Coordinates of C-alpha atoms and ligand atoms in Angstrom, one line a residue:
M16 CA -13.2 30.3 -8.5
K17 CA -13.6 26.5 -7.5
S18 CA -17.1 25.7 -6.7
K19 CA -17.7 23.3 -3.6
A20 CA -20.3 20.9 -3.9
P21 CA -22.8 20.9 -0.9
L22 CA -21.9 18.0 1.4
A23 CA -24.6 15.7 1.5
Q24 CA -26.2 14.6 4.9
G25 CA -24.1 13.0 7.5
K26 CA -21.3 13.5 9.4
Y27 CA -18.6 11.3 8.7
Y28 CA -16.5 9.6 5.6
I29 CA -15.3 6.2 5.6
G30 CA -12.3 5.2 4.1
L31 CA -11.9 1.4 2.9
M32 CA -8.5 -0.3 2.1
S33 CA -7.9 -3.8 0.9
G34 CA -4.4 -4.2 0.4
T35 CA -2.2 -6.1 -2.0
S36 CA -1.1 -8.3 1.1
A37 CA -4.8 -9.8 0.8
D38 CA -4.8 -10.0 4.6
G39 CA -8.1 -8.2 5.2
I40 CA -10.2 -4.6 5.0
D41 CA -9.4 -1.7 6.8
L42 CA -11.9 0.9 7.7
A43 CA -11.1 4.4 8.8
L44 CA -14.1 6.6 10.0
V45 CA -12.8 10.0 9.5
D46 CA -14.4 13.6 10.5
F47 CA -13.1 16.3 8.1
S48 CA -15.5 19.0 9.8
L49 CA -12.7 20.7 11.8
D50 CA -10.6 23.0 9.6
Q51 CA -10.7 20.2 7.3
Q52 CA -8.1 18.3 9.3
P53 CA -8.7 14.6 9.3
R54 CA -9.6 13.5 12.8
L55 CA -9.9 9.7 13.1
V56 CA -12.9 8.8 15.0
A57 CA -12.8 5.0 14.7
S58 CA -11.2 2.1 12.9
Y59 CA -12.2 -1.4 12.0
Y60 CA -10.5 -4.4 10.6
Q61 CA -11.9 -7.5 9.0
A62 CA -9.4 -10.2 8.0
Y63 CA -9.9 -12.3 4.8
S64 CA -10.6 -16.2 5.3
S65 CA -7.8 -18.2 3.6
V66 CA -10.4 -19.2 0.9
I67 CA -10.9 -15.1 0.0
A68 CA -7.2 -14.6 0.2
A69 CA -6.3 -17.6 -2.3
K70 CA -9.2 -16.2 -4.8
I71 CA -7.7 -12.7 -4.7
T72 CA -4.0 -13.8 -5.0
S73 CA -4.9 -16.3 -7.7
L74 CA -5.9 -13.1 -9.8
Y75 CA -2.3 -11.4 -9.5
Q76 CA -1.1 -13.0 -12.6
P77 CA -2.6 -14.2 -15.4
G78 CA -4.9 -17.5 -15.4
S79 CA -7.4 -19.6 -16.6
N80 CA -11.1 -18.3 -16.7
E81 CA -10.0 -15.1 -15.3
V82 CA -13.0 -12.7 -16.5
D83 CA -15.6 -15.1 -14.6
R84 CA -13.3 -15.5 -11.5
A85 CA -12.4 -11.6 -11.2
F86 CA -16.1 -10.5 -11.7
H87 CA -17.5 -13.0 -9.5
L88 CA -14.9 -11.8 -6.8
D89 CA -15.6 -8.3 -7.9
V90 CA -19.3 -8.7 -6.1
E91 CA -18.3 -11.0 -3.8
L92 CA -15.7 -8.5 -2.4
A93 CA -18.4 -6.1 -2.1
Q94 CA -20.5 -8.1 0.1
L95 CA -17.6 -8.7 2.5
F96 CA -16.8 -4.8 2.2
S97 CA -20.6 -4.0 3.2
Q98 CA -20.6 -6.7 6.2
A99 CA -17.6 -4.8 7.5
I100 CA -19.1 -1.7 7.0
T101 CA -22.1 -2.6 9.1
A102 CA -20.1 -4.1 11.5
L103 CA -18.2 -0.7 11.9
L104 CA -21.8 1.1 12.2
V105 CA -23.1 -1.3 14.9
Q106 CA -19.6 -0.7 16.9
E107 CA -20.1 3.0 16.7
N108 CA -23.6 2.9 17.4
L109 CA -24.2 5.0 13.8
D110 CA -26.5 4.4 10.9
P111 CA -26.0 4.9 7.1
N112 CA -27.2 8.3 7.2
D113 CA -24.3 9.5 9.4
I114 CA -21.9 8.8 6.5
I115 CA -21.3 11.0 4.0
S116 CA -19.9 8.6 1.6
I117 CA -17.1 5.7 1.4
G118 CA -14.0 6.4 -0.3
N119 CA -13.4 2.7 -1.6
H120 CA -10.0 2.0 -2.9
G121 CA -11.0 -1.7 -3.5
Q122 CA -8.6 -4.7 -4.1
T123 CA -5.9 -4.2 -6.8
I124 CA -5.6 -7.5 -8.9
R125 CA -3.5 -6.1 -11.7
H126 CA -1.4 -3.0 -12.1
R127 CA 0.6 -2.4 -15.4
P128 CA 1.1 1.3 -15.2
S129 CA 3.7 1.3 -18.2
G130 CA 3.6 0.5 -22.0
T131 CA 0.7 0.8 -24.3
H132 CA -2.6 0.7 -23.0
A133 CA -1.7 1.0 -19.6
F134 CA -4.3 0.0 -16.9
T135 CA -4.8 -0.9 -13.2
L136 CA -7.6 -2.7 -11.9
Q137 CA -9.2 -2.7 -8.4
I138 CA -12.2 -4.8 -7.9
G139 CA -15.0 -5.0 -5.0
C140 CA -17.6 -3.4 -7.0
C141 CA -18.6 0.3 -6.0
Q142 CA -22.2 0.2 -7.2
T143 CA -22.9 -3.5 -5.4
L144 CA -21.3 -1.7 -2.2
A145 CA -23.4 1.4 -2.4
T146 CA -26.6 -0.5 -2.9
L147 CA -25.8 -2.7 -0.2
T148 CA -24.9 -0.3 2.5
G149 CA -27.3 2.4 1.1
I150 CA -24.4 4.9 1.3
R151 CA -22.9 6.8 -1.6
V152 CA -19.4 5.3 -2.5
V153 CA -16.7 7.1 -4.4
G154 CA -14.2 4.8 -6.0
Q155 CA -11.9 3.9 -8.9
F156 CA -9.6 6.7 -8.0
R157 CA -6.5 5.4 -9.9
R158 CA -8.3 5.9 -13.3
K159 CA -8.3 9.4 -14.0
D160 CA -4.6 9.9 -13.0
M161 CA -3.8 7.1 -15.6
A162 CA -6.1 8.5 -18.2
L163 CA -4.1 11.7 -17.8
G164 CA -0.6 9.4 -18.5
G165 CA 0.2 8.9 -14.8
Q166 CA 1.0 5.8 -13.1
G167 CA -2.1 5.8 -10.8
A168 CA -0.2 5.3 -7.8
P169 CA 0.8 6.3 -5.3
L170 CA -2.2 8.3 -4.2
V171 CA -1.3 8.7 -0.5
P172 CA 1.6 11.3 -0.6
I173 CA -1.0 14.1 -1.0
F174 CA -2.8 13.0 2.3
H175 CA 0.6 12.5 3.9
Q176 CA 1.3 16.2 2.9
Q177 CA -1.8 17.3 4.7
L178 CA -0.6 15.5 7.9
F179 CA 3.1 16.9 7.8
S180 CA 2.1 20.3 6.5
Q181 CA 3.8 22.0 9.3
E182 CA 6.9 20.0 9.8
N183 CA 10.3 21.8 10.2
D184 CA 12.4 18.9 9.1
A185 CA 12.4 16.9 5.8
S186 CA 10.1 13.7 6.5
F187 CA 9.4 10.6 4.7
V188 CA 6.4 8.3 5.2
V189 CA 7.5 4.7 4.6
N190 CA 4.3 2.5 4.1
I191 CA 5.5 -1.3 4.2
G192 CA 2.4 -2.8 2.7
G193 CA 2.2 -5.6 0.3
I194 CA 4.3 -3.5 -1.7
A195 CA 6.5 -0.8 0.2
N196 CA 6.1 2.9 -0.8
I197 CA 7.5 6.1 0.3
T198 CA 6.6 9.7 0.2
F199 CA 9.1 12.5 0.6
L200 CA 8.0 15.7 2.2
P201 CA 10.4 18.6 2.2
K202 CA 10.7 20.7 5.0
H203 CA 8.0 23.4 5.6
G204 CA 9.0 26.3 3.1
A205 CA 11.6 24.4 1.2
S206 CA 11.3 24.7 -2.5
Q207 CA 11.6 21.0 -3.3
T208 CA 8.4 19.1 -4.2
V209 CA 6.6 16.3 -2.6
L210 CA 7.7 12.9 -4.2
G211 CA 6.2 9.7 -3.8
F212 CA 6.8 6.0 -5.4
D213 CA 6.8 2.4 -4.8
T214 CA 10.2 1.4 -3.5
G215 CA 9.9 -2.3 -4.4
P216 CA 8.6 -5.2 -2.6
G217 CA 6.9 -5.3 1.0
N218 CA 5.3 -7.9 2.8
A219 CA 3.6 -9.9 0.2
L220 CA 6.9 -11.4 -1.2
L221 CA 7.9 -12.4 2.2
N222 CA 4.6 -14.0 2.9
D223 CA 4.5 -15.7 -0.4
W224 CA 8.1 -17.2 0.3
Y225 CA 7.0 -18.0 4.2
L226 CA 4.0 -19.9 3.1
A227 CA 5.5 -21.8 0.4
H228 CA 7.9 -23.4 3.5
H229 CA 5.2 -23.4 6.0
Q230 CA 2.2 -24.9 4.7
G231 CA -0.5 -25.4 7.3
S232 CA 0.9 -22.2 9.3
N233 CA -1.8 -21.0 11.7
T234 CA -0.7 -17.4 10.5
P235 CA -0.1 -16.4 6.8
F236 CA 2.9 -14.5 7.5
D237 CA 6.6 -14.9 9.5
I238 CA 5.2 -13.4 12.9
N239 CA 7.9 -10.9 13.7
G240 CA 10.3 -12.1 11.2
A241 CA 11.3 -14.8 13.7
W242 CA 12.0 -17.5 10.9
A243 CA 13.8 -14.9 8.9
A244 CA 16.1 -14.1 11.9
T245 CA 17.0 -17.9 11.9
G246 CA 18.7 -17.3 8.4
Q247 CA 21.7 -15.6 7.1
V248 CA 21.6 -12.9 4.7
N249 CA 23.6 -13.8 1.6
Q250 CA 25.3 -10.7 0.3
A251 CA 25.8 -11.5 -3.3
L252 CA 21.9 -12.5 -3.7
L253 CA 21.3 -9.4 -1.9
L254 CA 23.6 -7.4 -4.4
Q255 CA 21.8 -9.3 -7.4
F256 CA 18.5 -8.5 -5.9
M257 CA 19.2 -4.7 -5.6
Q258 CA 20.6 -4.8 -9.5
D259 CA 16.7 -5.5 -10.5
D260 CA 15.4 -3.4 -13.2
Y261 CA 12.6 -2.0 -11.3
I262 CA 14.8 -1.1 -8.3
K263 CA 17.3 0.9 -10.8
L264 CA 14.1 2.6 -12.5
S265 CA 13.8 6.4 -11.6
A266 CA 10.7 7.8 -10.5
P267 CA 7.6 8.3 -11.2
K268 CA 7.4 4.6 -11.0
S269 CA 4.8 2.0 -9.1
T270 CA 5.0 -1.9 -9.3
G271 CA 2.8 -4.6 -7.8
R272 CA 2.1 -8.2 -7.1
E273 CA 2.2 -9.1 -10.8
Y274 CA 6.0 -8.3 -10.7
F275 CA 7.4 -9.0 -7.2
N276 CA 5.9 -12.6 -6.8
I277 CA 7.2 -16.1 -6.4
D278 CA 7.9 -16.2 -10.0
W279 CA 10.2 -13.3 -9.9
L280 CA 12.1 -14.9 -7.0
K281 CA 12.5 -18.2 -8.8
Q282 CA 14.0 -16.6 -11.7
Q283 CA 16.4 -14.6 -9.6
L284 CA 17.4 -17.7 -7.6
N285 CA 18.1 -19.6 -11.3
D286 CA 19.8 -16.3 -12.3
F287 CA 22.0 -16.5 -9.3
N288 CA 23.0 -20.4 -9.8
S289 CA 23.8 -20.0 -13.6
L290 CA 26.1 -16.8 -13.0
A291 CA 27.9 -18.6 -10.4
N292 CA 27.8 -21.6 -12.7
S293 CA 27.2 -23.8 -9.9
Q294 CA 23.9 -24.7 -7.7
L295 CA 24.9 -22.1 -5.5
S296 CA 21.3 -21.3 -4.1
S297 CA 21.0 -24.8 -3.0
F298 CA 23.7 -24.1 -0.3
L299 CA 21.1 -21.5 1.0
S300 CA 18.5 -22.8 3.3
P301 CA 14.8 -21.5 2.9
A302 CA 15.5 -19.3 6.1
D303 CA 18.7 -17.8 4.4
I304 CA 16.6 -16.8 1.4
Q305 CA 13.8 -15.2 3.8
A306 CA 16.5 -13.3 5.6
T307 CA 18.0 -12.1 2.3
L308 CA 14.3 -10.9 1.2
V309 CA 14.0 -9.0 4.5
A310 CA 17.5 -7.4 4.0
F311 CA 16.3 -6.5 0.2
T312 CA 12.9 -5.1 1.3
A313 CA 15.1 -2.9 3.7
E314 CA 17.9 -2.2 1.5
S315 CA 15.4 -0.8 -1.4
I316 CA 13.8 1.4 1.1
S317 CA 16.9 2.5 2.3
H318 CA 18.3 3.2 -1.1
A319 CA 15.0 5.3 -2.0
I320 CA 15.5 7.6 1.1
K321 CA 19.1 8.0 0.6
G322 CA 18.5 9.2 -2.8
L323 CA 16.2 11.7 -1.9
A324 CA 17.8 13.5 1.1
E325 CA 20.7 12.9 3.5
Q326 CA 18.6 13.4 6.5
G327 CA 15.4 13.5 7.8
R328 CA 12.6 12.1 9.8
V329 CA 11.7 8.6 8.9
Y330 CA 8.0 7.5 9.9
L331 CA 7.2 4.0 9.1
C332 CA 3.8 2.4 8.8
G333 CA 1.9 -0.5 7.2
G334 CA 1.9 -4.2 8.6
G335 CA 5.7 -4.5 7.9
V336 CA 6.2 -2.1 11.1
H337 CA 5.2 -5.5 13.1
N338 CA 8.2 -7.3 11.4
A339 CA 11.1 -6.8 13.9
A340 CA 13.5 -8.5 11.9
L341 CA 12.6 -5.9 8.9
V342 CA 12.6 -2.9 11.0
D343 CA 15.9 -3.8 12.7
A344 CA 17.5 -4.5 9.2
L345 CA 16.2 -0.9 7.9
K346 CA 17.5 1.0 11.0
Q347 CA 20.7 -0.8 10.5
M348 CA 21.3 -0.1 7.0
M349 CA 20.0 3.7 7.4
N350 CA 22.6 4.5 10.1
C351 CA 25.5 2.7 8.5
S352 CA 26.6 5.9 6.8
S353 CA 27.4 9.4 7.5
A354 CA 23.8 10.5 6.8
A355 CA 21.4 11.2 9.8
Y356 CA 17.9 9.7 10.0
E357 CA 15.7 9.7 12.9
I358 CA 13.6 6.4 12.6
N359 CA 10.0 6.1 14.2
T360 CA 6.7 4.6 13.7
M361 CA 3.9 6.8 13.0
Q362 CA 2.7 5.9 16.5
A363 CA 5.5 8.7 17.5
L364 CA 3.1 11.3 15.9
N365 CA 0.2 9.7 17.7
I366 CA -1.1 8.2 14.4
D367 CA -2.0 4.6 14.1
G368 CA 0.2 3.5 11.1
D369 CA -2.1 0.5 10.3
I370 CA -5.2 2.6 9.5
L371 CA -3.3 5.4 7.4
E372 CA -4.0 4.3 4.0
A373 CA -7.9 3.7 4.8
M374 CA -7.7 7.4 6.2
A375 CA -6.1 8.5 2.9
F376 CA -9.2 7.1 1.1
A377 CA -11.6 8.6 3.4
W378 CA -9.6 11.8 2.4
L379 CA -10.0 11.0 -1.2
G380 CA -13.9 10.9 -0.9
Y381 CA -13.7 14.1 1.0
A382 CA -11.5 15.6 -1.8
F383 CA -14.1 14.6 -4.4
D384 CA -16.8 16.2 -2.6
Q385 CA -14.7 19.4 -2.5
R386 CA -13.8 19.1 -6.0
L387 CA -10.1 19.2 -4.8
K388 CA -7.0 18.5 -7.1
S389 CA -6.2 15.1 -5.6
N390 CA -3.6 13.5 -7.6
M391 CA 0.1 14.8 -7.7
P392 CA 1.7 14.9 -11.2
A393 CA 5.1 15.2 -9.8
V394 CA 4.4 11.9 -7.9
T395 CA 2.5 10.0 -10.6
G396 CA 3.7 11.4 -14.0
A397 CA 0.2 12.4 -15.1
S398 CA 0.0 15.4 -17.3
A399 CA -2.4 17.5 -15.2
S400 CA -3.7 17.5 -11.6
C401 CA -7.4 16.6 -11.5
T402 CA -10.1 15.6 -9.0
L403 CA -9.9 11.8 -8.6
G404 CA -13.0 9.2 -8.3
S405 CA -16.2 8.3 -9.5
E406 CA -19.5 8.6 -7.8
F407 CA -22.1 5.5 -7.3
L408 CA -25.4 6.5 -5.7
P409 CA -27.3 3.5 -3.6
Ligands
ATP20 N1 3.2 -9.5 13.8 C1 3.5 -9.3 12.6 N2 5.0 -9.8 12.2 C2 5.3 -9.8 10.7 N3 4.5 -9.3 9.9 C3 3.6 -8.8 10.1 C4 2.8 -8.9 11.6 N4 1.9 -8.0 11.5 C5 1.5 -8.0 10.0 N5 2.4 -8.2 9.1 C6 2.7 -8.2 7.7 O1 2.1 -7.0 7.2 C7 1.1 -7.4 6.4 C8 -0.3 -6.5 6.2 O2 0.4 -5.3 6.0 P1 -0.7 -4.1 5.5 O3 -2.0 -4.6 5.9 O4 -0.2 -2.9 5.3 O5 -0.5 -4.6 4.0 P2 -1.5 -4.3 2.7 O6 -3.0 -4.4 3.2 O7 -1.0 -4.9 1.4 O8 -1.2 -2.7 2.5 P3 -0.9 -2.0 1.2 O9 -2.2 -1.6 0.6 O10 -0.2 -0.6 1.8 O11 -0.2 -2.7 0.4 C9 0.9 -9.1 6.8 O12 0.4 -9.6 5.6 C10 2.1 -9.4 7.2 O13 3.1 -9.8 6.1
MG21 MG1 -3.8 -4.9 4.9

């Protein structure tokens, strides 16, 4: 029989997510005391300054003096996480004793899930965070899954399964974050298993190309996809993007910013030119390329969904939901065949899609205390299921 650890004092769990878009810190304050069902009590968001965002993104690829830069930032992010936690507690009139633990995802700066000595690296030091806040921290959730030969990602499908356990139709949760990922949830009672994987790029590649052409912009992204909407999708380039090795790879699979980045795009544009034996891409305006990237993001998600089930309910979440051009493209692609998909945002279920990932990490903190198996070998490819996370005391 499973032995349940006694819960420490406190009422709530906090989930902390700092995603690969490097836009900011999401906090979810969650109560699991009612039949173990997650109840979102409050949320808090703290945007990063452009200086911090640049420090994070500069570590997505190899560069000079990486170790110093990474481990200084490890502590600096923990300080920012701690400030955000304090602000959430003040907002909710709580003190550290009200919190059982913080489930800290941290900030991924490198994810290399395949090959020899595969690894994943999340920074935002758990020990510093515990000491600064006076709250127990559970973190480094991806490591044990990787030690068991898994991708260490995605980790959220098991939480989606909790939320959708009674659905009568096959459902998909599509999180359009820095990288996009999907969870497939078979209908209640079906023999299929829950699956999930990264479909390819999400917002981050769109942000990169937007910023490369809008230096000094007030926002670090293309609001509502307005700039993309001024461009034309180039079908030949879209077709080439869809031939990318990662898109063709079968699951389990996960990817990151070390792969889908500006260098990837430059290589694609070079290949496009040399295949056509001319400077074809120079006929494309930067906005055409942005439009084609939006179409690629939508097409790679649509392709993944269609490969899993011919019909179902699709629930969108993550920052990409606010990009109207992207959502419109996805809706068009999903409904252009005989397949029947109903596409909504998580809001249709009264769930705030911007805070779902942070809620999932609150749940992983809770699962640690309950000694629940919290990875899904069918999703990550790990050789066994296990309880994820390591504990750091104040
Ligand atoms: N109004 C908007 N118009 C266009 N894009 C938007 C808008 N609001 C948010 N976004 C996009 O959403 C991004 C943030 O999304 P999100 O926070 O889900 O990503 P993330 O932090 O990388 O998460 P994940 O961990 O899931 O990768 C922004 O960087 C931006 O690209
Ligand atoms: Mg974010």
